[in-house]
Short mmCIF file of C-alpha atoms in Angstrom, two decimals:
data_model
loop_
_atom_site.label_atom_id
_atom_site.label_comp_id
_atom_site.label_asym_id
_atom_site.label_seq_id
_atom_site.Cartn_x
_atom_site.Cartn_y
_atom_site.Cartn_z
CA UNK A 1 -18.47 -33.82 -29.37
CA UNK A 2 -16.03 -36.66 -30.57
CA UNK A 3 -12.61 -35.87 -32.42
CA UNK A 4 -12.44 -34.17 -35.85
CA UNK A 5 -11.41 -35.52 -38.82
CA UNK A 6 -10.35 -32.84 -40.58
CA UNK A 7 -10.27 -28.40 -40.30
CA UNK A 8 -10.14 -25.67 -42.52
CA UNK A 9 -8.62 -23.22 -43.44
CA UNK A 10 -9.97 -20.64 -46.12
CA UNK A 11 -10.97 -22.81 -49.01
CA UNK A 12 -7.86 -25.70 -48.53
CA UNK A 13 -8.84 -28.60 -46.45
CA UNK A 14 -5.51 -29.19 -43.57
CA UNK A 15 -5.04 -32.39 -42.28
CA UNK A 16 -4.08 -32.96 -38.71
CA UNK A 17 -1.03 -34.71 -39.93
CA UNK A 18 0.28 -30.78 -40.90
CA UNK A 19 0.46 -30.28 -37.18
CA UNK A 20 3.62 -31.30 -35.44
CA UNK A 21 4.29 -32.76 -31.62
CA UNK A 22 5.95 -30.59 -28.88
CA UNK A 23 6.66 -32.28 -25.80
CA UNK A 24 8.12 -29.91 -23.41
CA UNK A 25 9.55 -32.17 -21.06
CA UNK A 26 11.70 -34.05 -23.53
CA UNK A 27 12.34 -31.39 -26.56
CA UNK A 28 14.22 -28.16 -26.47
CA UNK A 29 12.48 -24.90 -27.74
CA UNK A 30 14.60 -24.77 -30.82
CA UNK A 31 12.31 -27.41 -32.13
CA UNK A 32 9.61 -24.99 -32.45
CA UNK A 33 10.26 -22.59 -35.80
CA UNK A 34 10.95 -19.02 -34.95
CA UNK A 35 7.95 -18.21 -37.82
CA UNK A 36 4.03 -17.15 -37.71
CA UNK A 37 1.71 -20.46 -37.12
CA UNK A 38 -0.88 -21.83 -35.14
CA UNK A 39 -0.88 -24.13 -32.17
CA UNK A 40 -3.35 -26.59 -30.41
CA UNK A 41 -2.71 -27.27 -26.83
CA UNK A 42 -3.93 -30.59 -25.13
CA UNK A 43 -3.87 -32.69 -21.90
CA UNK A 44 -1.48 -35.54 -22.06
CA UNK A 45 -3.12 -38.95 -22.10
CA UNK A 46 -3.77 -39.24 -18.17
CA UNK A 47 -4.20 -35.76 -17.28
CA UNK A 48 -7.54 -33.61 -16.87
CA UNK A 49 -7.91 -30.19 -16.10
CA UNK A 50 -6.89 -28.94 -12.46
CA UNK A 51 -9.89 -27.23 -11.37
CA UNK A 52 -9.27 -27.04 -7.63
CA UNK A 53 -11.73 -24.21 -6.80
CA UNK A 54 -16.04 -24.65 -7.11
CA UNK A 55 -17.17 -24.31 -10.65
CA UNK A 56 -20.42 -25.59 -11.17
CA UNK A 57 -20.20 -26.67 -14.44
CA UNK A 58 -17.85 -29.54 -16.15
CA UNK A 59 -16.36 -28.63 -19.69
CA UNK A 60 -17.01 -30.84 -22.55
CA UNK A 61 -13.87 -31.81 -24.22
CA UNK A 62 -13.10 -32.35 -27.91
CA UNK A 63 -10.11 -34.64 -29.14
CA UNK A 64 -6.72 -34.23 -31.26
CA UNK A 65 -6.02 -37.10 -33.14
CA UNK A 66 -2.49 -37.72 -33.60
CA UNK A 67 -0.93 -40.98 -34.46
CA UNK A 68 -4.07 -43.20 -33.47
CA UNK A 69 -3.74 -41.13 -30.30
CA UNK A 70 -6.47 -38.97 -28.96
CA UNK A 71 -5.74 -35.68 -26.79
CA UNK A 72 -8.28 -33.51 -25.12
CA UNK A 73 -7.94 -30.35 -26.64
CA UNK A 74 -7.78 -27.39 -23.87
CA UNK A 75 -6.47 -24.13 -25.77
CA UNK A 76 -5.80 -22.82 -29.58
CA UNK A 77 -4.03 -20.10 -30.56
CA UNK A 78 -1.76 -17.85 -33.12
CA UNK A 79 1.39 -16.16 -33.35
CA UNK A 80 1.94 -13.73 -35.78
CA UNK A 81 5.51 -13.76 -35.26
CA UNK A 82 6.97 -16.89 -33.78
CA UNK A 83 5.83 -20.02 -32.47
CA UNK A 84 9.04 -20.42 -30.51
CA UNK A 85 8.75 -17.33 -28.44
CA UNK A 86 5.00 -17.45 -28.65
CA UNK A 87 4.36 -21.08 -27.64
CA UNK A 88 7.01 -21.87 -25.56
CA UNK A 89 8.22 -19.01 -24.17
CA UNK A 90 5.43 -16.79 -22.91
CA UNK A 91 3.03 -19.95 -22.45
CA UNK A 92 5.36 -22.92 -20.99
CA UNK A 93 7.94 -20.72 -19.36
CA UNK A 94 6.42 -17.14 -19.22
CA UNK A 95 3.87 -15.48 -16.67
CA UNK A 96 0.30 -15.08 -16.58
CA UNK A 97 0.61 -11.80 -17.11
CA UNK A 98 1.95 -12.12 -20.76
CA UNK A 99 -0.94 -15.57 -21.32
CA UNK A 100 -3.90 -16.07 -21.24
CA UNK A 101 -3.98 -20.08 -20.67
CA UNK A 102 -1.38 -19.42 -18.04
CA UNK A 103 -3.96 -17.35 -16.24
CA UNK A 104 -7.03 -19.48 -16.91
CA UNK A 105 -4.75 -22.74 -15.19
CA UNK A 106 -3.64 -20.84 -12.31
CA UNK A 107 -7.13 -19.67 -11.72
CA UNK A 108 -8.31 -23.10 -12.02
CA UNK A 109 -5.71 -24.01 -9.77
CA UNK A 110 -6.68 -21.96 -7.28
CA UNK A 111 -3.87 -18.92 -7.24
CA UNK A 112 -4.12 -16.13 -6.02
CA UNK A 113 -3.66 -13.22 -8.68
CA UNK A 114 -2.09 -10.01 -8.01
CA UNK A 115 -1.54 -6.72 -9.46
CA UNK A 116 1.18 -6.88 -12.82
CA UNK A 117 2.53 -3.40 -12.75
CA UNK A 118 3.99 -1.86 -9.59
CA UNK A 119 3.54 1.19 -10.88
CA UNK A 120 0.21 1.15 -11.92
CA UNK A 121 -1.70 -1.55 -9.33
CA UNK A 122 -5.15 -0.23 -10.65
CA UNK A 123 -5.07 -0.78 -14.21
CA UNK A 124 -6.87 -4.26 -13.52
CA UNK A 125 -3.81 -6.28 -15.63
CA UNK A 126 -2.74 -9.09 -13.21
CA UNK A 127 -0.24 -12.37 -12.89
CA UNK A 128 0.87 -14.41 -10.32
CA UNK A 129 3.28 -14.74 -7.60
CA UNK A 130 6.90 -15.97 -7.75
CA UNK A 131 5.97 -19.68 -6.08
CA UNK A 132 3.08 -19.66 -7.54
CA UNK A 133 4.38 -18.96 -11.34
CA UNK A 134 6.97 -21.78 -11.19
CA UNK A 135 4.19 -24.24 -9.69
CA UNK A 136 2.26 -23.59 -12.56
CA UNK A 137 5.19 -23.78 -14.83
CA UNK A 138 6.01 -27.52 -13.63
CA UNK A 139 2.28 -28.35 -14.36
CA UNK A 140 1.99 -27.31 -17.61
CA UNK A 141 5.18 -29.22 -18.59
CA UNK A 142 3.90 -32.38 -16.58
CA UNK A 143 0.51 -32.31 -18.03
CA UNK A 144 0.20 -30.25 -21.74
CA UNK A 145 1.42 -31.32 -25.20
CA UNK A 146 1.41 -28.92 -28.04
CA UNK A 147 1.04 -29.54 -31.88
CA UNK A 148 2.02 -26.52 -34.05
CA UNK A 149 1.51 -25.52 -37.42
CA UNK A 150 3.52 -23.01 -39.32
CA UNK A 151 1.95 -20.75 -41.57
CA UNK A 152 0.90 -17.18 -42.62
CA UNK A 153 -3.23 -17.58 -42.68
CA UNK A 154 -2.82 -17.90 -39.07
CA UNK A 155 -5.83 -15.41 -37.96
CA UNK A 156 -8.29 -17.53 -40.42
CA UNK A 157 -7.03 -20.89 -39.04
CA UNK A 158 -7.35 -19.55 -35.27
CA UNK A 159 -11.20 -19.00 -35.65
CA UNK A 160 -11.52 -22.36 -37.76
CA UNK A 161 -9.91 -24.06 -34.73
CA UNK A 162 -12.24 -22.56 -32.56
CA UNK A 163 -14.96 -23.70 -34.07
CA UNK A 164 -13.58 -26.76 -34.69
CA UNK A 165 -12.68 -27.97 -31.08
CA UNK A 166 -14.29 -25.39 -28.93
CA UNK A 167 -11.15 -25.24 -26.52
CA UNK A 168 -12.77 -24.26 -23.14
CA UNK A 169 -10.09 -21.99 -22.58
CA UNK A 170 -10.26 -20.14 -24.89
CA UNK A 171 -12.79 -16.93 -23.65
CA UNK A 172 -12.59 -14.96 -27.10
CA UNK A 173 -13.86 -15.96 -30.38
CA UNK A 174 -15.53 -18.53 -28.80
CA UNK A 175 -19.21 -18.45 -29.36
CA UNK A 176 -20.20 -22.12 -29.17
CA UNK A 177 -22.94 -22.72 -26.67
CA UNK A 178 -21.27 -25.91 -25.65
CA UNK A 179 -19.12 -24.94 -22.13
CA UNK A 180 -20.85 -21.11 -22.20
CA UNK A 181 -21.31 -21.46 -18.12
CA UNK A 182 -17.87 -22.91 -17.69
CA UNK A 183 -16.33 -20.14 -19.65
CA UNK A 184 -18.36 -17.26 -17.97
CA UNK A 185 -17.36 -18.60 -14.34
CA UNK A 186 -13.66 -18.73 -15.52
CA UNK A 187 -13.95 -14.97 -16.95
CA UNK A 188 -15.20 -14.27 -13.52
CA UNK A 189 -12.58 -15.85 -11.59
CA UNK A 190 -9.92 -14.32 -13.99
CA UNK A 191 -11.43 -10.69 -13.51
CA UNK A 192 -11.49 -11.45 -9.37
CA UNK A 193 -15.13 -11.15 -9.25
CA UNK A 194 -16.12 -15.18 -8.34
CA UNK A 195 -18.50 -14.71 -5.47
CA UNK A 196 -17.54 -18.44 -4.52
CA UNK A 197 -16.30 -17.43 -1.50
CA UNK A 198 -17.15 -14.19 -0.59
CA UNK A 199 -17.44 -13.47 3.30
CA UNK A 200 -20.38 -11.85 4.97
CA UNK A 201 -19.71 -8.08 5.61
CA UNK A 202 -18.58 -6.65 9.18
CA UNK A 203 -22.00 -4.97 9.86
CA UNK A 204 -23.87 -8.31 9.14
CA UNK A 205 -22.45 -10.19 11.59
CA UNK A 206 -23.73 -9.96 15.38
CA UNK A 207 -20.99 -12.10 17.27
CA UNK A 208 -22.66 -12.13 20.46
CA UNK A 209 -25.71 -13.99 19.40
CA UNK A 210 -26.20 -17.42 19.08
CA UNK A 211 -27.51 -18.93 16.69
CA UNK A 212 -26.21 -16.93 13.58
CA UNK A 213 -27.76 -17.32 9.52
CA UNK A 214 -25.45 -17.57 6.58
CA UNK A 215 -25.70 -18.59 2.84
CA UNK A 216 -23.81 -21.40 1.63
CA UNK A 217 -21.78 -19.60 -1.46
CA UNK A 218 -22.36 -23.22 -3.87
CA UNK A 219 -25.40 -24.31 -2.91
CA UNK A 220 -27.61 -21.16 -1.56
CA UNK A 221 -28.82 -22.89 1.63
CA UNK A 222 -29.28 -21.37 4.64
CA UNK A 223 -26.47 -22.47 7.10
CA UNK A 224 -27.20 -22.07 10.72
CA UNK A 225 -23.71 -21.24 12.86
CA UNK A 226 -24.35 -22.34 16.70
CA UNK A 227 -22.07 -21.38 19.28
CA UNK A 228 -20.12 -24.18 19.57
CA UNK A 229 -18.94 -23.59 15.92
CA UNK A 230 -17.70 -20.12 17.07
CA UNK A 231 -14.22 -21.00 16.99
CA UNK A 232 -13.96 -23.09 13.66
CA UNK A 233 -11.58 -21.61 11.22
CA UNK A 234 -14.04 -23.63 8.02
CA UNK A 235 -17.60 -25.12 8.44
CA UNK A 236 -19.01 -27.81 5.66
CA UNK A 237 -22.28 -27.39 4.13
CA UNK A 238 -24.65 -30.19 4.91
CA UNK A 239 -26.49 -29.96 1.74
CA UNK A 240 -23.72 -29.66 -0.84
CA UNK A 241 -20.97 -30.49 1.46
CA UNK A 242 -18.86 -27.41 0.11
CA UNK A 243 -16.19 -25.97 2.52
CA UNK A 244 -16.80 -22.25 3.53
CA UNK A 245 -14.74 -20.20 5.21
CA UNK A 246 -16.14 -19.18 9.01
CA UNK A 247 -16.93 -15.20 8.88
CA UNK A 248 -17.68 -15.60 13.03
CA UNK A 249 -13.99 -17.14 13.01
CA UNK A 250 -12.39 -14.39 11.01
CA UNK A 251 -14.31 -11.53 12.74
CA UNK A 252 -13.26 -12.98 16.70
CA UNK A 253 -9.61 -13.43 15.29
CA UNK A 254 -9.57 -9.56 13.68
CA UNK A 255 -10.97 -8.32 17.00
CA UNK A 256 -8.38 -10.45 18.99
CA UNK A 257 -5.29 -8.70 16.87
CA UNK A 258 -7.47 -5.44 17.56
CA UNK A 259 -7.59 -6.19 21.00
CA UNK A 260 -3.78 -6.85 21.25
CA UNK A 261 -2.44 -3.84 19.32
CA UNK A 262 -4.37 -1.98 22.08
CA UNK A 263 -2.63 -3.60 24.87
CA UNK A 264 0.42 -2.81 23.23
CA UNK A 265 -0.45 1.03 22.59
CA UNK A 266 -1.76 1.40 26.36
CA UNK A 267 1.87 -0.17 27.29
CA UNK A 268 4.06 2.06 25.15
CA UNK A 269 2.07 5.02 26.98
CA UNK A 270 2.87 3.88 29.98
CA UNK A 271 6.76 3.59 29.44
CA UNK A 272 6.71 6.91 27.27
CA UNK A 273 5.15 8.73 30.27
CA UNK A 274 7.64 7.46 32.41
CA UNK A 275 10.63 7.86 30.65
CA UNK A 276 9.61 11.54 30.48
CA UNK A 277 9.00 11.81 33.93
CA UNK A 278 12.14 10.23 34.66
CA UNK A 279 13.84 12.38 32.30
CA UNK A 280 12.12 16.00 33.64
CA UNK A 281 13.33 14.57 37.59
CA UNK A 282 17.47 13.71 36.18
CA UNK A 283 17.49 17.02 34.45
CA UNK A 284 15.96 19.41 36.63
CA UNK A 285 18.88 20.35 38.54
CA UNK A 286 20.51 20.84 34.98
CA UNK A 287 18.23 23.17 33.48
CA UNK A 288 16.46 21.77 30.40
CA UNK A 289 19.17 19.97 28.61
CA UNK A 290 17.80 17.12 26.71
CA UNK A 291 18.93 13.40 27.43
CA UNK A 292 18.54 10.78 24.44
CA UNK A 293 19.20 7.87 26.77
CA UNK A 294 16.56 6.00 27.95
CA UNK A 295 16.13 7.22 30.98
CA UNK A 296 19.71 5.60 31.93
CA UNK A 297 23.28 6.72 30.67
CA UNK A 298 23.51 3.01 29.68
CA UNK A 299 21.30 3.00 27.30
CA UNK A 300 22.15 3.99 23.24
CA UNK A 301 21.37 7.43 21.81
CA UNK A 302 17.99 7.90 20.06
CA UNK A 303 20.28 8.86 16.83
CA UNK A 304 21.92 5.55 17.37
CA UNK A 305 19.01 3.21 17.93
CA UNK A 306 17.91 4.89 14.95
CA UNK A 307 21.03 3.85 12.81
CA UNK A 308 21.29 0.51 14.44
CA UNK A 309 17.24 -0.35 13.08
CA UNK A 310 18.11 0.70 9.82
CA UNK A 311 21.13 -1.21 9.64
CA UNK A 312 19.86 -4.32 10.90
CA UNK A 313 16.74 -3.98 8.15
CA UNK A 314 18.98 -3.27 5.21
CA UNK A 315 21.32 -6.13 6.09
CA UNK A 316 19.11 -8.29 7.48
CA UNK A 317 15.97 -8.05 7.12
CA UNK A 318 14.86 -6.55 3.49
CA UNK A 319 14.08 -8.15 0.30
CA UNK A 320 15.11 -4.91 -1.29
CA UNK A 321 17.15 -2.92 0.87
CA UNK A 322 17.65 -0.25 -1.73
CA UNK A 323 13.78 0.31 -1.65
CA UNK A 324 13.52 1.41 1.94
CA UNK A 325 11.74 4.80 2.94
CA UNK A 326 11.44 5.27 7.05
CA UNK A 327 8.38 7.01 7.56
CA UNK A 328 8.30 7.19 11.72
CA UNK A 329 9.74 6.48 14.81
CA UNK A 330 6.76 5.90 17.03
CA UNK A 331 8.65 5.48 20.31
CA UNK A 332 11.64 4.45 22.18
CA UNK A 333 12.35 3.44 25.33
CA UNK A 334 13.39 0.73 28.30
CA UNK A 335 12.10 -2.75 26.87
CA UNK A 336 13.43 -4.64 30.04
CA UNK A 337 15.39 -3.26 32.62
CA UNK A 338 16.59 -6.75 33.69
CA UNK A 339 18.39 -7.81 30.82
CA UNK A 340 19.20 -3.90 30.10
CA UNK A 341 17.58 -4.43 26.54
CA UNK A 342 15.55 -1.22 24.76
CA UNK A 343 13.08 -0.59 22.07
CA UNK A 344 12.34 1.20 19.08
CA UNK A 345 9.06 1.91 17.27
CA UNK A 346 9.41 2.16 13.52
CA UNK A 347 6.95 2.48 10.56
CA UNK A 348 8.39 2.26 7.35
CA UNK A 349 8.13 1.58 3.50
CA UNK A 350 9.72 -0.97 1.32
CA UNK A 351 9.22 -3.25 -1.47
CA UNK A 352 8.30 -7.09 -0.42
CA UNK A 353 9.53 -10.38 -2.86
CA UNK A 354 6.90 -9.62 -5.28
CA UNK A 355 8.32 -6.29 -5.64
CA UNK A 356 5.47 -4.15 -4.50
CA UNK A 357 5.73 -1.42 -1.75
CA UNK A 358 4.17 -2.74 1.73
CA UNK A 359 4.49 -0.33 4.83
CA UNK A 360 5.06 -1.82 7.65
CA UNK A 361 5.57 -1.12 11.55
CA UNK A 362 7.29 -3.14 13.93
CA UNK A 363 8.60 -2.89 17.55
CA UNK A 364 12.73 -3.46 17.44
CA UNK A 365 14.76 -4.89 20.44
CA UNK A 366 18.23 -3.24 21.24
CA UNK A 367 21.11 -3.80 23.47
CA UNK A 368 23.24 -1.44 25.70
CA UNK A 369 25.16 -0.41 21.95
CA UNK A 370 22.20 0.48 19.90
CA UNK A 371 22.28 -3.30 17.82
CA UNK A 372 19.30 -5.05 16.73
CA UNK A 373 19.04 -8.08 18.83
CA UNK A 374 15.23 -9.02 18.09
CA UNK A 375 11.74 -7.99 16.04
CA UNK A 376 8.77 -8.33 18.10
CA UNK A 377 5.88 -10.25 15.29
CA UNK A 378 3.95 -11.35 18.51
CA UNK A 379 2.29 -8.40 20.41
CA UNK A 380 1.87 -10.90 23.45
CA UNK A 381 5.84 -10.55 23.87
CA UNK A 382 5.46 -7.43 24.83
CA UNK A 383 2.92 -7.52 27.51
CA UNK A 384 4.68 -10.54 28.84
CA UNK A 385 8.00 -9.16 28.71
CA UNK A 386 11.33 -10.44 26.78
#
């Protein structure tokens, strides 16, 4: 489908020429009137669209003419209020949680989306993260143009746009067969149900046994995964030559970390029982009076280890210190007698940079005085000592 000459709206014919250039990398938003229109979004002159994950299907593209000029058209839309906050705003500086094209690039571009409401993490609306909402923010300015109209039929010039150009962004009201797969497999990828690459489940998988069947996720060939593949993170299909994600890979790494966190469990057994042991054999002479050192007069208070974690994570450590809820304290004891350093166990709640609650539980290192001198990430430290 070529460019149009000419749309509609109601019974008036509207030239193109009523719709006026925004180029958001050289204009400010007070360009844009702060009344009801409509808008046309395109790809500058030597941009396409950035679909960076496997879609099938390739959209066919209509063209904006403007000033012997032709422009891909991507996206149409209203705003019943203002253009300015509307277009430029929510769309070339907002999230995708408040647009829709917003969501549709970032999907294309491969971001990861994530729940919009804190509060409510179920109620299926999304966006994106910090990073990855400024990325897309630079694109869209590097890449898009916008022509706007301002006028009060704006609903009836919306669907006459739609038929006109047949944005491929644009998922509702659109009812052209033209781009029908590419808009169904960017619905799916906005509602996080794009099977493109979806890994094999747990009870499918048989790591011991060589040579394992999979499905390439593009193509639908069977794959066949010898051993000597075993420890590649991504295979290639030969057929298609799609890259797929290794579920033998993925399954050997979780049962690694599994592996570890055992070690380290078996390990803080063994120093618990001791400690108590050592503690029943100092204070038996004493009656039972409880000791909170480790085991050694040297060694900080079980109240002040306590304190000194908890300082060290709001100062230190937290994106949002005021958002911190300790849930448990594990363990403590001796983490190396030679260096006279000691350890805390601590699971805990607290918002992370997207603001969303994580919980978390991490091994802390303390000297003589009860300060934080180190977070163990790697379990291996602690087998192998500090």
């Amino acid at each position: 489908m070529g460019s149009q000459a000419a749309i509609y709206e109601t019974n008036n014919m509207i030239s193109q020429d009523e719709f006026s250039l925004f180029d958001p990398q050289k204009m400010r938003a007070s360009v844009l009137p702060d009344k009801p229109g409509n808008y046309i979004i395109v790809l500058r002159s030597t941009s396409s669209l950035p679909i960076k994950v496997q879609i099938s299907t390739t959209p066919i593209l209509t063209s904006f003419d403007y000033k012997k000029e032709k422009y891909n058209v991507v996206y149409v839309g209203k705003s019943s209020k203002s253009l300015r906050i509307r277009d430029y705003k929510q769309h070339f500086t907002g999230t995708a949680g408040n647009s829709t094209i917003r969501k549709s690039l970032g999907c294309l571009l491969g971001f990861k989306l994530i729940p919009r409401d804190i509060n409510s993490p179920q109620n299926g609306k999304t966006t994106f993260g910090e990073f990855d909402e400024r990325t897309l923010t630079e694109w869209m300015k590097d890449n898009l143009l916008l022509f706007y109209y301002a006028n009060n039929d704006y609903a009836n010039v919306e669907k006459e746009l739609i038929r006109t150009y047949n944005p491929p962004l644009n998922l509702q009201g659109n009812f052209n067969k033209t781009n029908l797969d590419f808009r169904k497999e960017l619905s799916a990828l906005r509602s996080c149900t794009s099977t493109k690459q979806a890994p094999i489940p747990n009870n499918q998988l048989k790591l011991n046994t060589y040579p394992q069947q999979m499905q390439c996720s593009n193509c639908g060939i069977n794959l066949t995964i010898n051993e000597g593949l075993k420890n590649e993170e991504y295979i290639k299909c030969l057929s298609c030559g799609y890259i797929i994600q290794n579920p033998i890979y993925i399954q050997n790494k979780k049962n690694k970390e599994r592996r570890q966190w055992i070690a380290v469990l078996i390990f803080l057994v063994v120093v618990i029982i001791f400690n108590i042991s050592s503690r029943e054999y100092s204070t038996s002479s004493k009656g039972n009076n409880r000791i909170e050192n480790y085991g050694s007069n040297k060694g900080p208070s079980q109240t002040k280890a306590m304190a000194g974690v908890r300082v060290y994570l709001k100062r230190h450590y937290l994106k949002d210190p005021d958002s911190y809820e300790g849930i448990s304290w594990e363990a403590f004891g001796i983490y190396n007698k030679d260096n006279n350093t000691y350890f805390a166990l601590h699971k805990y709640r607290a918002k992370n940079s997207y603001g969303g609650y994580v919980v978390e539980e991490k091994l802390f290192v303390l000297d003589s005085d009860g300060i934080v001198i180190k977070v163990v990430d790697d379990m291996n430290e602690v087998i192998n000592g500090y």
